[in-house]
CSV table of C-alpha atoms and ligand atoms in Angstrom, one decimal:
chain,number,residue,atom,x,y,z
Q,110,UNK,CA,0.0,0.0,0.0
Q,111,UNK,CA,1.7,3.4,-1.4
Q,112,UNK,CA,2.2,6.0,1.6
Q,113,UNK,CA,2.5,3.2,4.2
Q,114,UNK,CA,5.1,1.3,6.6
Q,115,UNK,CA,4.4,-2.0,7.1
Q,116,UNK,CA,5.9,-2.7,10.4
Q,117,UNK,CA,5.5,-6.4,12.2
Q,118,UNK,CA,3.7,-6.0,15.0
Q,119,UNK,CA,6.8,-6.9,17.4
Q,120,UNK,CA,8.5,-3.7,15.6
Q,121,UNK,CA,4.9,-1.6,16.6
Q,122,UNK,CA,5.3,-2.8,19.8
Q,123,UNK,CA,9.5,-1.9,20.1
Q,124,UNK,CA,8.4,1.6,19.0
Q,125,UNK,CA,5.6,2.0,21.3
Q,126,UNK,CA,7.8,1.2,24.0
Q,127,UNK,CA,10.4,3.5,23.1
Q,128,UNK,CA,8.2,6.2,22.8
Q,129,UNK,CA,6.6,5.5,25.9
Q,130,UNK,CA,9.5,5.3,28.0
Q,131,UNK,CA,11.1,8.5,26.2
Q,132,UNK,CA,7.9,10.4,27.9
Q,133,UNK,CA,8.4,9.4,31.0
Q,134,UNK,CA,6.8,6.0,31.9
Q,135,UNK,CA,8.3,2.9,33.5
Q,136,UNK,CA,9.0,-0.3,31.7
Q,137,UNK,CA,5.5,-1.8,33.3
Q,138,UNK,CA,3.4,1.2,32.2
Q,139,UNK,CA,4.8,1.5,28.7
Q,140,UNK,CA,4.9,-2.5,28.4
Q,141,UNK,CA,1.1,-2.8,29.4
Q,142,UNK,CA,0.3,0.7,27.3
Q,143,UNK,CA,2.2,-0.9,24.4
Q,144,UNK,CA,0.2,-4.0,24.5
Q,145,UNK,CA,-3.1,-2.1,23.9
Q,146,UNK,CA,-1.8,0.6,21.4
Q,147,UNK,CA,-0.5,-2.6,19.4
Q,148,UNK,CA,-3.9,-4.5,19.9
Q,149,UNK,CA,-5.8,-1.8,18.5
Q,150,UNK,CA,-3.6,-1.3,15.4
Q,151,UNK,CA,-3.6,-5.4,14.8
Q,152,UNK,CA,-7.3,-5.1,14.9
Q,153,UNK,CA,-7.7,-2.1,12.7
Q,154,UNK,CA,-9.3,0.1,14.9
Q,155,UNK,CA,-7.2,3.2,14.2
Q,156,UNK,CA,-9.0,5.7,16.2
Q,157,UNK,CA,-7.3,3.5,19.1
Q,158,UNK,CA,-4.0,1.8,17.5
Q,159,UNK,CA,-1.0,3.6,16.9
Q,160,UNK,CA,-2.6,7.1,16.8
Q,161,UNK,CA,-3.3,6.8,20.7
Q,162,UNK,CA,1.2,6.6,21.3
Q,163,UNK,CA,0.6,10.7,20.1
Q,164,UNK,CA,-1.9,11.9,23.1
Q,165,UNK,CA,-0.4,9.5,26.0
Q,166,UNK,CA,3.0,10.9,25.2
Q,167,UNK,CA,1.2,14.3,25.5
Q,168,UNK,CA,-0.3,12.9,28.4
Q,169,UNK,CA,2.6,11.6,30.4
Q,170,UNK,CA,5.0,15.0,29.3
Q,171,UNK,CA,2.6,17.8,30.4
Q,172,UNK,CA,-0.4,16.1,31.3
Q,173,UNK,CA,-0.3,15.3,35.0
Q,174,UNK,CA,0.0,11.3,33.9
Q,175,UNK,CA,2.2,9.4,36.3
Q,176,UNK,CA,4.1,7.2,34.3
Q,177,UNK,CA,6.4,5.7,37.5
Q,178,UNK,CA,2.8,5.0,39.4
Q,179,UNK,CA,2.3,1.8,41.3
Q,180,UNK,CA,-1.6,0.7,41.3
Q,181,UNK,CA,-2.3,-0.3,44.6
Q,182,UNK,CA,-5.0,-3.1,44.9
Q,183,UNK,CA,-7.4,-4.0,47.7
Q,184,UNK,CA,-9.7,-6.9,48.3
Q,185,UNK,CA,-12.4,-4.4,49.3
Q,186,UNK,CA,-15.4,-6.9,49.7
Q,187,UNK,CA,-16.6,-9.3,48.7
Q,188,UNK,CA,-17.5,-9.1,45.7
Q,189,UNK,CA,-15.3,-6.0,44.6
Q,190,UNK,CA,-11.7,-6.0,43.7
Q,191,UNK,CA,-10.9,-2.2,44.0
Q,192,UNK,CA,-7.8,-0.7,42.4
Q,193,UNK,CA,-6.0,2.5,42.9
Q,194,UNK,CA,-4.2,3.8,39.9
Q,195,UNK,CA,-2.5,6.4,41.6
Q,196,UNK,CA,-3.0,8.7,38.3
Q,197,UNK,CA,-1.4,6.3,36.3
Q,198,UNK,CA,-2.9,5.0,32.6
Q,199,UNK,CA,-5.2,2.5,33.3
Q,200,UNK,CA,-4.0,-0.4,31.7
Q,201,UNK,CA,-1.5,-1.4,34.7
Q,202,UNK,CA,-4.2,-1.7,37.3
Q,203,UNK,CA,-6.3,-3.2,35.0
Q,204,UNK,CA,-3.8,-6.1,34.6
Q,205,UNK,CA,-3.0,-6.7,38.4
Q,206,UNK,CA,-7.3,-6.6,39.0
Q,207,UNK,CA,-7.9,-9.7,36.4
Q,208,UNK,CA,-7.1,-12.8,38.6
Q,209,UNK,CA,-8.9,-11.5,41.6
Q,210,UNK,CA,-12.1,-10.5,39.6
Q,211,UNK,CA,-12.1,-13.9,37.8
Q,212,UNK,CA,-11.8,-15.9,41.3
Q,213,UNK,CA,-14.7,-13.8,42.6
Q,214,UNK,CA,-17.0,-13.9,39.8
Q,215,UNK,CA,-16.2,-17.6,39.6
Q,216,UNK,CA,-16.9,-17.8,43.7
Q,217,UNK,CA,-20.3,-16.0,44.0
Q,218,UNK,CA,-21.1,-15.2,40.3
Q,219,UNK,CA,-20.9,-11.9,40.1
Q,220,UNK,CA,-18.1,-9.4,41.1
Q,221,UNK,CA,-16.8,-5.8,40.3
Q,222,UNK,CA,-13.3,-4.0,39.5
Q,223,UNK,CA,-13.8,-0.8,40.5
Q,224,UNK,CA,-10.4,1.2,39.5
Q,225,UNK,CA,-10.0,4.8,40.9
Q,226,UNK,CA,-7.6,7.8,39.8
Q,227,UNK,CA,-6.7,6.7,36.5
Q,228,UNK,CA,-6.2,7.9,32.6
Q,229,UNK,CA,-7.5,6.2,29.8
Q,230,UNK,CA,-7.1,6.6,26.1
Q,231,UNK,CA,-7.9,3.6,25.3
Q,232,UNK,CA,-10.3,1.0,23.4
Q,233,UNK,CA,-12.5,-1.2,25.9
Q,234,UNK,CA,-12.8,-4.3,24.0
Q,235,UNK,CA,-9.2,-5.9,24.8
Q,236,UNK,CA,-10.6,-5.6,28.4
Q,237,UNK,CA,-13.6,-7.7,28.3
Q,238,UNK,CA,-12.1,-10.1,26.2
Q,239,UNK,CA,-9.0,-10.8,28.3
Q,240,UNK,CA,-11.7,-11.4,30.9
Q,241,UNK,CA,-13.7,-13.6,28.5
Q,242,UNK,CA,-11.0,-15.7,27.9
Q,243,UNK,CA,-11.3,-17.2,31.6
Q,244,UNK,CA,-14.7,-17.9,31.0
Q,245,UNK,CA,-16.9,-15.7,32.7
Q,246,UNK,CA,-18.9,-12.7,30.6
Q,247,UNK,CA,-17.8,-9.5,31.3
Q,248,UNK,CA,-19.1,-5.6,30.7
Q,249,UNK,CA,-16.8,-2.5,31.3
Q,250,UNK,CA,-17.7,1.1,31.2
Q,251,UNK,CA,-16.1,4.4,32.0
Q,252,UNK,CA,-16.8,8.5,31.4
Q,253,UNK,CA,-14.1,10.6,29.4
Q,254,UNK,CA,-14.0,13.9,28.9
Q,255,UNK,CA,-17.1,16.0,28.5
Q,256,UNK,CA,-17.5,16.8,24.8
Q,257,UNK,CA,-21.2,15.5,24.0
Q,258,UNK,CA,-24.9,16.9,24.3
Q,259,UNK,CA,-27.2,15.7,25.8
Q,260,UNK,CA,-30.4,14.6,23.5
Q,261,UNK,CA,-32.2,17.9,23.0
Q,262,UNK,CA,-29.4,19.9,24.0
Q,263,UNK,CA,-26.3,21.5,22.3
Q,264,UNK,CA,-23.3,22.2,24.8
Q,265,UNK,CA,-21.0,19.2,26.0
Q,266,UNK,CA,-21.9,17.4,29.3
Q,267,UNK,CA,-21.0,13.8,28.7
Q,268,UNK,CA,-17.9,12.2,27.4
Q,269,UNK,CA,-17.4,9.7,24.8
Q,270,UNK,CA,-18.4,7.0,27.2
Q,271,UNK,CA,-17.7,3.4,25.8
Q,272,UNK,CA,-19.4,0.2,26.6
Q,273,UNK,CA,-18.1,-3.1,25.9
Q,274,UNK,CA,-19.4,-6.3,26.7
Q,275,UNK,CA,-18.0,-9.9,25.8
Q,276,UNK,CA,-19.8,-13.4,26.3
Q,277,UNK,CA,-17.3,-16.3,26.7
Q,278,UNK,CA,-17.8,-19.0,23.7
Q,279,UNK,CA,-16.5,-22.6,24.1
Q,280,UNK,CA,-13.4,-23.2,21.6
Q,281,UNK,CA,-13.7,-19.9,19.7
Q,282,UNK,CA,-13.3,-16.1,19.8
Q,283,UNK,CA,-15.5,-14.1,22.5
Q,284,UNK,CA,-18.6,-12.1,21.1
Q,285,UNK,CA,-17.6,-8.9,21.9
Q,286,UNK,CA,-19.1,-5.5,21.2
Q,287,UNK,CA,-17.5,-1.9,22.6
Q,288,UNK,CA,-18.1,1.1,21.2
Q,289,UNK,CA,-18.8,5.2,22.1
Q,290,UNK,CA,-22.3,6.1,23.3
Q,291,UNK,CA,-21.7,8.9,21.3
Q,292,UNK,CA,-22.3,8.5,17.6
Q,293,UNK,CA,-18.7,7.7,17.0
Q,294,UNK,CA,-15.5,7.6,18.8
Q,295,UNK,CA,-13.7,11.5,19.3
Q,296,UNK,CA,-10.5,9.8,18.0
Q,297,UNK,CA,-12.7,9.0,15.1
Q,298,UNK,CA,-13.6,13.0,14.0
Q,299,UNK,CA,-10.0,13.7,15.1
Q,300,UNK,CA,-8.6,11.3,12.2
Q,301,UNK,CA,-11.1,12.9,9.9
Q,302,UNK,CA,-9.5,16.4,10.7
Q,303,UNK,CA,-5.7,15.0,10.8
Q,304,UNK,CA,-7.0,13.7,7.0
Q,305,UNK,CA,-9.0,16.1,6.0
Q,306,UNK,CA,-12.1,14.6,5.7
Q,307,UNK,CA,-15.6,16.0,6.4
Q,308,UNK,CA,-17.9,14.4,9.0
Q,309,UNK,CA,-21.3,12.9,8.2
Q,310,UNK,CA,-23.9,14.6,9.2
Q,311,UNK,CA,-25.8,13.9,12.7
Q,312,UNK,CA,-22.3,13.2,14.3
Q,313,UNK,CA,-22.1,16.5,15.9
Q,314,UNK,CA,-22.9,19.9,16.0
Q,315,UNK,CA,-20.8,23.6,16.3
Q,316,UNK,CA,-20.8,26.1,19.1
Q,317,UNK,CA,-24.3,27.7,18.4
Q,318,UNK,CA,-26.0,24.1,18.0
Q,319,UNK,CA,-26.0,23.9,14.3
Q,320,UNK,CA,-25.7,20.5,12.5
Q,321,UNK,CA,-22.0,20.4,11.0
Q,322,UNK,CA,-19.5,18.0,9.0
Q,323,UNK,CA,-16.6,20.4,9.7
Q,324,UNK,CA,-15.3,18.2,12.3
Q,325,UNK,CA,-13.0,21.3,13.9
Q,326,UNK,CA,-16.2,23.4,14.8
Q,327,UNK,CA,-17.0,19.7,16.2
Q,328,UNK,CA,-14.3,19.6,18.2
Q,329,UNK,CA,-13.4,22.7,19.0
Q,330,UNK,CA,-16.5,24.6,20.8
Q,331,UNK,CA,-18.9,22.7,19.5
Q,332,UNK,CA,-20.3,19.2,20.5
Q,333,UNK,CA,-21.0,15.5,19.1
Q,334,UNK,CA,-24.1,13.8,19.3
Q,335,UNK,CA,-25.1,10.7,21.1
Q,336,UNK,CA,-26.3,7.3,18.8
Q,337,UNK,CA,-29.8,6.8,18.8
Q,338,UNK,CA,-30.8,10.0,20.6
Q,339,UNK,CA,-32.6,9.9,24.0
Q,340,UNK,CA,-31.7,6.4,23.9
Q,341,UNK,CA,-28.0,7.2,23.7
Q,342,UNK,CA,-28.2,9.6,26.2
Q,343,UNK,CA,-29.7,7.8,28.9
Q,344,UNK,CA,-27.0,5.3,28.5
Q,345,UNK,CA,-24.4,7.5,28.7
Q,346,UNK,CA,-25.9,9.1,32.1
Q,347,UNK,CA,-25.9,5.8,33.5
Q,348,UNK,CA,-22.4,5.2,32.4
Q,349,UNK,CA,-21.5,8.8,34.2
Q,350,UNK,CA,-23.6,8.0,36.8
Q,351,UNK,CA,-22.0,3.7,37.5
Q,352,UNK,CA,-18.1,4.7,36.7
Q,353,UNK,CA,-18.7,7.9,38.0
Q,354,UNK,CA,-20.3,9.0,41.3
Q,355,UNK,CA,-21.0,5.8,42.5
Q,356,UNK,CA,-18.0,4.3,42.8
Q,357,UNK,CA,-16.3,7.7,44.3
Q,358,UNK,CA,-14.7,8.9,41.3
Q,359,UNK,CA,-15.1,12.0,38.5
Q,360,UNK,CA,-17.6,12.7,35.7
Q,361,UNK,CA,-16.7,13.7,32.2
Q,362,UNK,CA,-17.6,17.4,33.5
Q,363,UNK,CA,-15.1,16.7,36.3
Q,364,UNK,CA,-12.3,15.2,33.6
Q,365,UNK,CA,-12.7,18.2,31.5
Q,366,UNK,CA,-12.1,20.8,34.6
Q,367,UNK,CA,-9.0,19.0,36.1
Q,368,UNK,CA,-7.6,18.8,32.6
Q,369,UNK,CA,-7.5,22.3,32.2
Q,370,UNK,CA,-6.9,22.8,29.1
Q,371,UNK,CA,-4.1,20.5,28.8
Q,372,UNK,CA,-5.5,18.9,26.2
Q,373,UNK,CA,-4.6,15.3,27.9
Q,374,UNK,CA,-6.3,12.2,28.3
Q,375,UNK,CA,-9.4,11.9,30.2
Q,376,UNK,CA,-9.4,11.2,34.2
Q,377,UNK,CA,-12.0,9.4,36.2
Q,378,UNK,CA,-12.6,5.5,37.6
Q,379,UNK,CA,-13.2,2.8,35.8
Q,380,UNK,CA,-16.4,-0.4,36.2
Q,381,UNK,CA,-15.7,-3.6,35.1
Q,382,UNK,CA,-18.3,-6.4,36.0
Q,383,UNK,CA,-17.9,-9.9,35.5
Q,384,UNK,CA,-20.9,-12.7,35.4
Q,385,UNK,CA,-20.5,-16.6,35.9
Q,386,UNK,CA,-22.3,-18.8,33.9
Q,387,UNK,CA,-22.1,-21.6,36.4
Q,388,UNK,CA,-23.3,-20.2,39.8
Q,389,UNK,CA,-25.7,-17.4,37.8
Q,390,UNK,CA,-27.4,-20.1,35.7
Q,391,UNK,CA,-27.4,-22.5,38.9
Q,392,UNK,CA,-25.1,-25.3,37.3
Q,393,UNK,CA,-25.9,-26.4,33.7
Q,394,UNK,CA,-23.4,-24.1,31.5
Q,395,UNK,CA,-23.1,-26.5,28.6
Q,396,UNK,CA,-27.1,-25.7,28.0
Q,397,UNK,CA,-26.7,-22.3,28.4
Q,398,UNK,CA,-24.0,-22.1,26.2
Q,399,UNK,CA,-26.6,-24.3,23.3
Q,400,UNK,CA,-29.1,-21.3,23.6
Q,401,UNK,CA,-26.4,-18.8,23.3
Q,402,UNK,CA,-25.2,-20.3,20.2
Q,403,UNK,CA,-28.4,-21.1,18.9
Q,404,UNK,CA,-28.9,-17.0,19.2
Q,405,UNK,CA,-25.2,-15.9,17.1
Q,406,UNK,CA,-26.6,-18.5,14.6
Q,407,UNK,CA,-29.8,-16.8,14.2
Q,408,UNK,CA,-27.6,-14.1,13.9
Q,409,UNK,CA,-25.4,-14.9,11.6
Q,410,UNK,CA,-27.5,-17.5,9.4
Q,411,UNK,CA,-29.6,-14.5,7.5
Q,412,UNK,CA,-26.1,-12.8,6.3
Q,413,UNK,CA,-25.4,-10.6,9.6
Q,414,UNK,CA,-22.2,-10.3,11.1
Q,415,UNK,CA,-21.2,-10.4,14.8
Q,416,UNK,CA,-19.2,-7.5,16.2
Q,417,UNK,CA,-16.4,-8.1,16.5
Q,418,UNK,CA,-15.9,-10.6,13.2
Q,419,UNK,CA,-14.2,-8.3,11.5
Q,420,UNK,CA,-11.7,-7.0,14.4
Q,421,UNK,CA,-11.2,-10.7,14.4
Q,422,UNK,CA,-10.2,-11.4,10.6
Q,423,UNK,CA,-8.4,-8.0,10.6
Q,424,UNK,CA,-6.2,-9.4,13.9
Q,425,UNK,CA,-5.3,-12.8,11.8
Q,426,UNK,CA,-4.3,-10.3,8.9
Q,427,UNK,CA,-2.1,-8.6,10.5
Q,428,UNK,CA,-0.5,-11.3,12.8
Q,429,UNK,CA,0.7,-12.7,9.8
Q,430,UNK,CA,1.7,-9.9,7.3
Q,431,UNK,CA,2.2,-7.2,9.9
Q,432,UNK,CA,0.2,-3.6,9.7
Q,433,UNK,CA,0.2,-0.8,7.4
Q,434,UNK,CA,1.0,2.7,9.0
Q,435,UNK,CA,0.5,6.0,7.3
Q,436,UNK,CA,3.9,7.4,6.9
Q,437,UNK,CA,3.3,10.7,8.3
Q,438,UNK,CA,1.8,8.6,11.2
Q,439,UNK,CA,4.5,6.9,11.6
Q,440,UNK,CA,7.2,9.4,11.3
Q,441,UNK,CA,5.2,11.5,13.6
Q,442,UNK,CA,5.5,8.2,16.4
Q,443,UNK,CA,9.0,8.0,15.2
Q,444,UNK,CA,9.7,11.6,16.1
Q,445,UNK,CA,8.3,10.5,19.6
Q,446,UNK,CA,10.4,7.9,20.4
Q,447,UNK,CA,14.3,9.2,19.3
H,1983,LIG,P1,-18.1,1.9,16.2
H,1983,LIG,O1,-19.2,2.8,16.0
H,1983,LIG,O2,-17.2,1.6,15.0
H,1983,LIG,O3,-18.7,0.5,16.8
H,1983,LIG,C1,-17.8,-0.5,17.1
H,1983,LIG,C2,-18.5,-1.7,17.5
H,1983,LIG,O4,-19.6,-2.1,16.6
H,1983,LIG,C3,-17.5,-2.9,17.4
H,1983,LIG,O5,-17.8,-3.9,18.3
H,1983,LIG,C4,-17.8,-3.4,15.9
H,1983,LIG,O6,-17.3,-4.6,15.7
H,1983,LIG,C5,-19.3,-3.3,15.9
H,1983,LIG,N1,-19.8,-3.2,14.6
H,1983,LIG,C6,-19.6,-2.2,13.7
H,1983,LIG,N2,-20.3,-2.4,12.5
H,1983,LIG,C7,-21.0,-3.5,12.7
H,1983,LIG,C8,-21.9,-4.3,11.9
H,1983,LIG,N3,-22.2,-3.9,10.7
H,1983,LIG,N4,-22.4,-5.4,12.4
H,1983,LIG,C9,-22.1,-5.8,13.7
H,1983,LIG,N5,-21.3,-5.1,14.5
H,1983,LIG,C10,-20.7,-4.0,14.0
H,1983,LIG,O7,-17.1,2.3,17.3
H,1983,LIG,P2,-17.0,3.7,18.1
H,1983,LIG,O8,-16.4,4.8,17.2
H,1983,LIG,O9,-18.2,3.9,18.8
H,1983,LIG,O10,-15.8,3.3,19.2
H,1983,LIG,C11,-14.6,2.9,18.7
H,1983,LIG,C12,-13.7,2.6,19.9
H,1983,LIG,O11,-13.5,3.8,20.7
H,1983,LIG,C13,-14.3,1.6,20.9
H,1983,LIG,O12,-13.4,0.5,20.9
H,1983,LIG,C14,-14.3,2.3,22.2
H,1983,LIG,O13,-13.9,1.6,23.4
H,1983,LIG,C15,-13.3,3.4,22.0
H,1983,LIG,N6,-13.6,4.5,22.9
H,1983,LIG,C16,-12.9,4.7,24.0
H,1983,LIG,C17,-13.3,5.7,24.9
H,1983,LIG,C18,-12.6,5.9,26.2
H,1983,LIG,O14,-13.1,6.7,27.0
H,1983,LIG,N7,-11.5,5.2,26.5
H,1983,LIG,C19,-14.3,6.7,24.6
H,1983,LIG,C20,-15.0,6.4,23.4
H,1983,LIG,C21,-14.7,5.3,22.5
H,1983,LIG,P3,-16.0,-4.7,14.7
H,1983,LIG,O15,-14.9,-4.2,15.6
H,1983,LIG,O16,-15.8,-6.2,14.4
H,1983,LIG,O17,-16.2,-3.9,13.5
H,1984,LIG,O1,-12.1,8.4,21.1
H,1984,LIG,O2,-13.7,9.2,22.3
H,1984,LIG,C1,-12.6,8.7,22.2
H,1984,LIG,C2,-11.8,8.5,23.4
H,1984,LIG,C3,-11.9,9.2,24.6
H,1984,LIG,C4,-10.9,8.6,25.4
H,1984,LIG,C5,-10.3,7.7,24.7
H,1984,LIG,N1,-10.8,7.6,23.5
């Protein structure tokens, strides 16, 4: 592909790392970070891949990130494995919470991670389905930075606020599903202003409410929309709302203020549930897994695709012939890490 670097994914990884460590974080931080900016990029989500190495840079430089931070974890009941980040990325306490979570859900069927004090760029999907992949179903959520309306409204109160969910499948990928609650991803306008691209319309709208596909007057003082109107917005309170106030930690509002115009990754706490098949469904798991099947094969049997199938066939893609990197991208990245 002309304007490209195809890199292997070890070499995304080496150059993630570099970069990582350059701005200021640890080998753990920038190892765990790494792992996610390369996940995204394998699975050709680019809104979260490679382009995320520019803003947690930013982030860890003149951001208030603390890129030497040890998360500190506490078995707080329970049912709850809480995490303290320490304002650290995310991705660190994330990794220490997994074992206990899984023996909990496993134990009484359904338990929490709560994480505190943390930033997050990231994509939610390689959360639920590391979970996934012990067996038990899982569903994350988390605020961001305030940047979209409310249905009926024009000025920013929620953030992006993702939602991911992944069901546990015997001898096959996870079905997973994760995306904004916002018509699209921010990192998704952004790319279309890096590129210049116009937005479709309905994504967002500029400082005096009007519909736009300039995605700067998006961006900068105006707002995006949520999908599916009211509906979206609902979810997106209760997402403020669950990884928000109720488990002691910041709104999108909140991110927004303490960021200060820094322009850095979002700050706030985390909510990551995990379900048990076993003790949930009271003991007959290989049935339950029949009638999920039977449903994706409803799904799938009239020509619809799972989400997630094609993060799936993009990740075998690349394993084997590596990914493809704009080159001023990748020069940019470069840049970051000599
Ligand atoms: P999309 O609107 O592209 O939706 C992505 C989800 O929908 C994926 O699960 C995708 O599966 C699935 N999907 C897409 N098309 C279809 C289809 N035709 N049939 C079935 N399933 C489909 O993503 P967003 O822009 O909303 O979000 C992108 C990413 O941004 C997410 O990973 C999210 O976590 C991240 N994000 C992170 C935030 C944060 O605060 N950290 C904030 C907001 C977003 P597939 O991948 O296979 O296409
Ligand atoms: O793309 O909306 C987004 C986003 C916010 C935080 C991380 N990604």
């Amino acid at each position: 592909v002309s304007d490209t670097i195809n890199l292997s994914l070890t070499k995304v990884h080496e150059l993630a790392v570099r970069a990582l460590k350059r701005h200021g974080a640890n080998d753990e931080h920038a190892q765990a970070i790494a792992r996610i900016i390369v996940a995204g990029e394998r699975d050709e989500c680019f809104s979260h891949g490679v382009y995320r190495l520019i803003i947690t840079c930013h982030s860890l430089k003149n951001g208030g990130v603390d890129g030497q931070a040890i998360p500190a974890i506490s078995d707080r009941a329970t049912s709850v494995v809480a995490l303290d980040a320490k304002f650290g990325f995310s991705q660190l306490a994330f990794e220490m919470g997994i074992p206990l979570l899984v023996k909990k859900a496993r134990k009484h069927g359904l338990a929490a991670m709560v994480i505190n004090n943390c930033y997050h760029f990231a994509a939610l999907w390689p959360d639920v389905e590391a979970i996934a992949l012990h067996g038990v179903a899982a569903l994350a959520f988390n605020p961001s930075h305030a940047g979209v309306a409310p249905a009926g409204g024009y000025k920013p109160v929620f953030g992006t606020n993702p939602i991911a969910f992944a069901w546990p499948r015997p001898d096959q990928n996870p079905y997973v599903f994760d995306f904004a609650t916002s018509m699209v991803a921010r990192g998704e306008i952004e790319l279309h202003r890096r590129t210049g691209r116009d937005i479709p319309k309905g994504w967002g709208v500029d400082a005096q409410g009007q519909s736009t596909t300039d995605p700067a007057q998006v961006l900068d003082g105006g707002a995006m929309l949520t999908f599916g109107g009211h509906k979206g917005s609902a979810l997106s309170t209760m997402i403020e709302l669950m990884a928000g106030p109720l488990i002691g930690d910041l709104t999108s509002m909140d991110s927004l203020h303490l960021d200060a115009g820094r322009a850095a990754s979002p700050c706030h706490g985390a909510l990551v549930l995990a379900f048990d098949l076993s003790v949930l469904g009271a003991g007959d798991p290989v049935a339950q897994q029949h009638r999920a099947e039977a449903l994706f094969a409803a799904i799938t049997v009239q020509g619809a695709r799972l989400p997630s199938q094609r993060r799936f066939e993009a990740r075998a893609r690349s394993t084997v012939y590596g990914v493809h990197i704009p080159k001023k991208l990748f020069d940019e990245v470069s840049a970051l890490a000599h």
